[in-house]
Tab-separated table of C-alpha atoms and ligand atoms in Angstrom:
chain	number	residue	atom	x	y	z
G	1	MET	CA	83.045	38.837	14.080
G	2	LYS	CA	85.265	36.895	16.508
G	3	LYS	CA	84.876	37.934	20.136
G	4	SER	CA	88.062	39.200	21.769
G	5	GLY	CA	88.970	38.791	25.449
G	6	ARG	CA	87.638	42.214	26.429
G	7	ASP	CA	84.224	41.476	24.848
G	8	TYR	CA	83.645	38.935	27.617
G	9	ILE	CA	84.100	41.436	30.444
G	10	VAL	CA	81.154	43.248	31.981
G	11	PHE	CA	82.198	45.915	34.461
G	12	PRO	CA	79.514	46.889	36.990
G	13	LEU	CA	79.399	50.626	37.621
G	14	ASP	CA	78.520	50.125	41.288
G	15	PHE	CA	78.890	53.761	42.316
G	16	PRO	CA	76.399	56.346	43.543
G	17	SER	CA	77.765	59.375	41.700
G	18	MET	CA	77.934	60.127	38.009
G	19	ALA	CA	81.456	61.504	38.440
G	20	GLU	CA	82.794	58.192	39.793
G	21	ALA	CA	80.920	56.166	37.167
G	22	GLN	CA	82.268	58.439	34.444
G	23	SER	CA	85.843	58.120	35.650
G	24	TYR	CA	85.629	54.295	35.490
G	25	VAL	CA	84.015	54.396	32.025
G	26	ARG	CA	86.908	56.570	30.844
G	27	LEU	CA	89.521	54.336	32.523
G	28	LEU	CA	88.124	50.950	31.475
G	29	ASP	CA	86.601	51.692	28.074
G	30	PRO	CA	89.633	50.238	26.225
G	31	HIS	CA	89.567	47.044	28.322
G	32	VAL	CA	85.942	45.918	28.737
G	33	GLY	CA	83.108	45.140	26.325
G	34	MET	CA	80.127	46.093	28.445
G	35	PHE	CA	79.198	48.363	31.350
G	36	LYS	CA	76.538	47.335	33.825
G	37	ILE	CA	74.240	49.817	35.528
G	38	GLY	CA	72.818	48.411	38.744
G	39	LEU	CA	70.426	49.596	41.391
G	40	GLU	CA	72.851	51.953	43.128
G	41	LEU	CA	73.682	54.065	40.067
G	42	PHE	CA	70.181	53.879	38.558
G	43	ILE	CA	68.489	54.953	41.794
G	44	HIS	CA	70.834	57.919	42.096
G	45	GLN	CA	71.127	58.948	38.460
G	46	GLY	CA	68.321	57.275	36.452
G	47	PRO	CA	68.388	57.088	32.625
G	48	GLU	CA	71.033	59.833	32.561
G	49	ALA	CA	73.541	57.072	33.448
G	50	VAL	CA	72.679	55.269	30.189
G	51	ARG	CA	73.153	58.476	28.201
G	52	MET	CA	76.491	59.115	29.903
G	53	ILE	CA	77.848	55.708	28.792
G	54	ARG	CA	76.468	56.152	25.257
G	55	ASP	CA	78.205	59.535	24.992
G	56	MET	CA	81.561	58.292	26.270
G	57	SER	CA	81.893	54.760	24.929
G	58	ALA	CA	80.911	52.273	22.232
G	59	ALA	CA	80.638	49.503	24.850
G	60	ARG	CA	77.366	47.677	25.238
G	61	ILE	CA	75.105	48.425	28.209
G	62	PHE	CA	73.496	46.045	30.665
G	63	LEU	CA	70.725	47.409	32.911
G	64	ASP	CA	70.710	45.147	35.950
G	65	LEU	CA	67.602	46.105	37.916
G	66	LYS	CA	66.579	42.484	38.670
G	67	LEU	CA	62.860	43.150	38.327
G	68	HIS	CA	60.481	40.997	40.374
G	69	ASP	CA	56.796	41.979	40.636
G	70	ILE	CA	53.403	41.013	39.259
G	71	GLY	CA	53.474	40.356	35.515
G	72	THR	CA	51.665	43.564	34.514
G	73	THR	CA	54.056	45.757	36.487
G	74	VAL	CA	57.092	43.981	35.050
G	75	PHE	CA	55.639	44.324	31.524
G	76	ARG	CA	55.157	48.071	31.995
G	77	ALA	CA	58.628	48.534	33.497
G	78	MET	CA	60.292	46.527	30.718
G	79	ASP	CA	58.309	48.509	28.136
G	80	ARG	CA	60.068	51.643	29.495
G	81	VAL	CA	63.454	49.876	29.602
G	82	ALA	CA	63.011	48.972	25.913
G	83	ASP	CA	63.209	52.656	24.952
G	84	LEU	CA	66.348	53.399	26.981
G	85	GLY	CA	68.799	52.018	24.417
G	86	VAL	CA	70.349	49.265	26.554
G	87	ASP	CA	71.347	45.820	25.273
G	88	LEU	CA	70.452	43.554	28.205
G	89	ALA	CA	68.185	43.812	31.264
G	90	THR	CA	67.471	41.435	34.138
G	91	VAL	CA	64.397	39.956	35.836
G	92	HIS	CA	64.300	37.339	38.586
G	93	CYS	CA	63.301	33.797	37.569
G	94	SER	CA	61.897	32.974	41.006
G	95	SER	CA	58.394	34.214	40.182
G	96	SER	CA	56.181	32.672	37.461
G	97	VAL	CA	56.850	31.810	33.834
G	98	LYS	CA	54.030	34.313	33.114
G	99	MET	CA	56.048	37.139	34.687
G	100	LEU	CA	59.052	36.276	32.524
G	101	GLU	CA	56.872	36.087	29.403
G	102	MET	CA	55.477	39.527	30.163
G	103	ALA	CA	59.013	40.866	30.638
G	104	VAL	CA	59.954	39.490	27.205
G	105	GLN	CA	56.797	41.030	25.661
G	106	GLY	CA	57.573	44.403	27.247
G	107	ALA	CA	61.125	44.267	25.913
G	108	ARG	CA	59.739	44.193	22.333
G	109	LYS	CA	62.953	42.588	21.015
G	110	LYS	CA	64.713	45.905	21.665
G	111	VAL	CA	66.527	44.527	24.698
G	112	GLY	CA	67.604	41.002	25.613
G	113	VAL	CA	65.926	39.789	28.806
G	114	LEU	CA	68.095	37.772	31.180
G	115	GLY	CA	66.616	35.682	33.981
G	116	VAL	CA	68.498	35.737	37.282
G	117	THR	CA	68.521	32.086	38.370
G	118	LEU	CA	70.051	32.163	41.853
G	119	LEU	CA	72.168	35.003	43.215
G	120	THR	CA	75.801	34.075	43.634
G	121	ASP	CA	75.829	35.177	47.282
G	122	ASN	CA	73.306	32.367	47.946
G	123	ASP	CA	74.393	28.800	48.631
G	124	GLY	CA	72.857	25.571	49.933
G	125	LYS	CA	72.643	26.938	53.487
G	126	THR	CA	70.737	30.034	52.298
G	127	LEU	CA	68.281	27.780	50.461
G	128	SER	CA	67.823	25.520	53.445
G	129	LYS	CA	67.050	28.511	55.702
G	130	GLY	CA	64.656	29.821	53.040
G	131	GLY	CA	62.585	26.627	53.263
G	132	PHE	CA	63.646	25.031	49.985
G	133	GLN	CA	63.414	21.244	49.580
G	134	GLN	CA	66.518	19.295	50.574
G	135	GLN	CA	67.159	18.297	46.927
G	136	PHE	CA	67.798	22.005	46.168
G	137	SER	CA	69.715	22.963	49.318
G	138	ALA	CA	71.946	19.899	48.776
G	139	ASP	CA	72.495	20.883	45.135
G	140	PRO	CA	71.720	24.554	44.313
G	141	GLY	CA	72.639	23.780	40.688
G	142	LYS	CA	69.370	21.814	40.401
G	143	LEU	CA	67.368	24.934	41.244
G	144	VAL	CA	69.466	26.962	38.800
G	145	MET	CA	68.660	24.461	36.022
G	146	LEU	CA	64.937	24.508	36.861
G	147	ARG	CA	64.904	28.299	36.707
G	148	ALA	CA	66.927	28.352	33.490
G	149	GLN	CA	64.256	26.101	31.980
G	150	VAL	CA	61.560	28.611	32.983
G	151	ALA	CA	63.572	31.492	31.477
G	152	HIS	CA	64.142	29.519	28.282
G	153	ASP	CA	60.447	28.592	27.985
G	154	ALA	CA	59.444	32.232	28.467
G	155	GLY	CA	61.665	33.361	25.570
G	156	CYS	CA	64.453	35.032	27.566
G	157	ALA	CA	67.758	35.700	25.786
G	158	GLY	CA	69.582	33.843	28.534
G	159	VAL	CA	70.288	33.669	32.245
G	160	VAL	CA	72.565	34.921	34.974
G	161	CYS	CA	74.175	31.945	36.738
G	162	SER	CA	77.457	31.047	38.417
G	163	GLY	CA	80.412	29.991	36.258
G	164	GLY	CA	80.135	26.429	37.492
G	165	GLU	CA	76.610	26.158	36.117
G	166	ALA	CA	77.153	27.596	32.636
G	167	ALA	CA	78.272	24.369	30.951
G	168	GLY	CA	75.161	22.417	31.955
G	169	ILE	CA	72.934	25.255	30.769
G	170	LYS	CA	74.736	25.485	27.414
G	171	THR	CA	74.447	21.727	26.906
G	172	ARG	CA	70.743	21.768	27.642
G	173	PHE	CA	69.619	24.965	25.906
G	174	GLY	CA	72.199	25.443	23.157
G	175	LYS	CA	74.950	27.927	22.424
G	176	TYR	CA	72.636	30.847	21.591
G	177	PHE	CA	71.070	30.892	25.073
G	178	LEU	CA	73.320	33.392	26.883
G	179	THR	CA	75.013	32.608	30.169
G	180	VAL	CA	76.186	35.614	32.152
G	181	THR	CA	78.306	34.821	35.191
G	182	PRO	CA	78.999	37.071	38.169
G	183	GLY	CA	80.967	35.942	41.217
G	184	ILE	CA	84.170	35.954	39.146
G	185	ARG	CA	87.351	36.001	41.179
G	186	PRO	CA	90.710	35.873	39.348
G	187	ALA	CA	93.133	33.430	40.964
G	188	TRP	CA	95.314	36.345	42.174
G	189	THR	CA	92.462	37.691	44.342
G	190	LEU	CA	91.224	34.393	45.762
G	191	THR	CA	92.827	34.872	49.170
G	192	LYS	CA	90.488	37.791	49.952
G	193	GLN	CA	87.212	36.743	51.605
G	194	ASP	CA	84.052	38.561	50.492
G	195	ASP	CA	80.292	38.048	50.253
G	196	GLN	CA	80.210	36.071	46.982
G	197	LYS	CA	79.922	32.329	47.666
G	198	ARG	CA	79.587	30.462	44.359
G	199	VAL	CA	82.763	31.964	42.855
G	200	THR	CA	84.713	31.005	39.699
G	201	THR	CA	87.943	32.175	38.075
G	202	PRO	CA	87.736	33.847	34.630
G	203	ALA	CA	89.545	30.880	33.053
G	204	ARG	CA	87.109	28.365	34.495
G	205	ALA	CA	84.086	30.463	33.502
G	206	ILE	CA	85.390	30.566	29.900
G	207	ALA	CA	86.087	26.821	29.924
G	208	GLN	CA	82.483	26.304	31.075
G	209	GLY	CA	81.214	28.326	28.096
G	210	SER	CA	80.171	31.574	29.832
G	211	ASP	CA	79.345	34.317	27.338
G	212	LEU	CA	79.840	37.284	29.671
G	213	LEU	CA	81.768	37.613	32.943
G	214	VAL	CA	80.645	40.255	35.456
G	215	ILE	CA	83.817	41.368	37.250
G	216	GLY	CA	83.490	44.201	39.718
G	217	ARG	CA	85.553	44.471	42.879
G	218	PRO	CA	88.642	42.564	41.634
G	219	ILE	CA	89.027	45.374	39.059
G	220	ARG	CA	87.492	48.317	40.927
G	221	ASP	CA	89.438	47.785	44.151
G	222	ALA	CA	92.781	46.997	42.494
G	223	GLN	CA	95.563	49.534	42.933
G	224	ASP	CA	95.591	49.975	39.160
G	225	PRO	CA	92.105	49.046	37.799
G	226	ALA	CA	93.116	49.324	34.129
G	227	ALA	CA	96.087	46.991	34.720
G	228	ALA	CA	93.825	44.546	36.596
G	229	ALA	CA	91.344	44.579	33.678
G	230	ARG	CA	94.202	43.905	31.226
G	231	LYS	CA	95.341	40.988	33.373
G	232	VAL	CA	91.828	39.517	33.277
G	233	VAL	CA	91.719	39.993	29.473
G	234	GLU	CA	94.989	38.036	29.212
G	235	GLU	CA	93.612	35.249	31.413
G	236	ILE	CA	90.460	35.083	29.253
G	237	GLU	CA	92.473	35.013	26.014
G	238	THR	CA	94.693	32.210	27.293
G	239	ALA	CA	91.581	30.249	28.289
G	240	LEU	CA	89.998	30.891	24.870
G	241	ASP	CA	93.153	29.652	23.068
G	242	ARG	CA	93.150	26.574	25.287
G	243	SER	CA	89.485	25.820	24.587
G	244	LEU	CA	90.122	26.158	20.825
G	245	SER	CA	93.069	23.783	20.955
G	246	VAL	CA	91.183	20.905	22.664
I	1	LIG	O1	82.672	41.195	41.219
I	1	LIG	P1	81.710	41.760	42.195
I	1	LIG	O2	81.275	40.773	43.254
I	1	LIG	O3	82.081	43.093	42.759
I	1	LIG	O4	80.395	42.020	41.305
I	1	LIG	C1	79.245	42.481	41.921
I	1	LIG	C2	78.240	42.782	40.854
I	1	LIG	O5	77.689	41.562	40.331
I	1	LIG	C3	77.100	43.601	41.414
I	1	LIG	O6	76.820	44.611	40.468
I	1	LIG	C4	75.969	42.615	41.510
I	1	LIG	O7	74.719	43.217	41.307
I	1	LIG	C5	76.289	41.640	40.383
I	1	LIG	N1	75.639	40.342	40.502
I	1	LIG	C6	75.947	39.400	41.465
I	1	LIG	N2	75.302	38.198	41.525
I	1	LIG	C7	74.352	37.905	40.651
I	1	LIG	C8	74.012	38.855	39.671
I	1	LIG	C9	74.700	40.044	39.626
I	1	LIG	O8	76.811	39.627	42.282
I	1	LIG	N3	73.794	36.703	40.682
């Protein structure tokens, strides 16, 4: 089935209370294809948050806990995640290939494992301060590609990367290796400064071949979140039409 504009949008339910999360599920259900549960909601509400989305919506669910621990612990955690009924879950790529393999084993093909390559609030300066070699601080995309390779070799379903990096990853690992891109800022919000550094517009992320766009604050903090989501859907659909016509 052909993907529509809304199928590309992942809305992060970055709220502490179930009531707030529920109100955004109700409001955005017609406009987004996937809801993301992150640390804030999961720490407050646990698996009940997954059940709430299942009860209220047919959207897919992404559990973004960004696991990073010894392989055995990640295996055991992912084994629990596999029974929650979510579609995607994240682990960091910055540990070993073994850890990622154990995450994939724990997932038992019931959930797609995504490797987080490099957080989008990190840039070359962050890498330089963190002691990374100059080749990576000068070009963070090189580190992203290295980590995508590790995720691919471990059998992950795909990676989380910035929109600017998706095209290179698609070229190297093929169209079935998912690229999920946060740090999305529609052109009409680009004047506002925030903590995301490697940002991309929805149109550019689509042109780069991103499969899923995580869009939080530009929708959540808009005066009319449903209208903002519709505007993003339009931008995505225009970009999809353009990519089909070239
Ligand atoms: O659009 P906005 O910046 O509000 O989106 C923030 C969401 O994206 C958070 O839920 C955060 O966990 C997620 N995210 C991110 N950078 C990554 C991976 C996920 O900002 N590399």
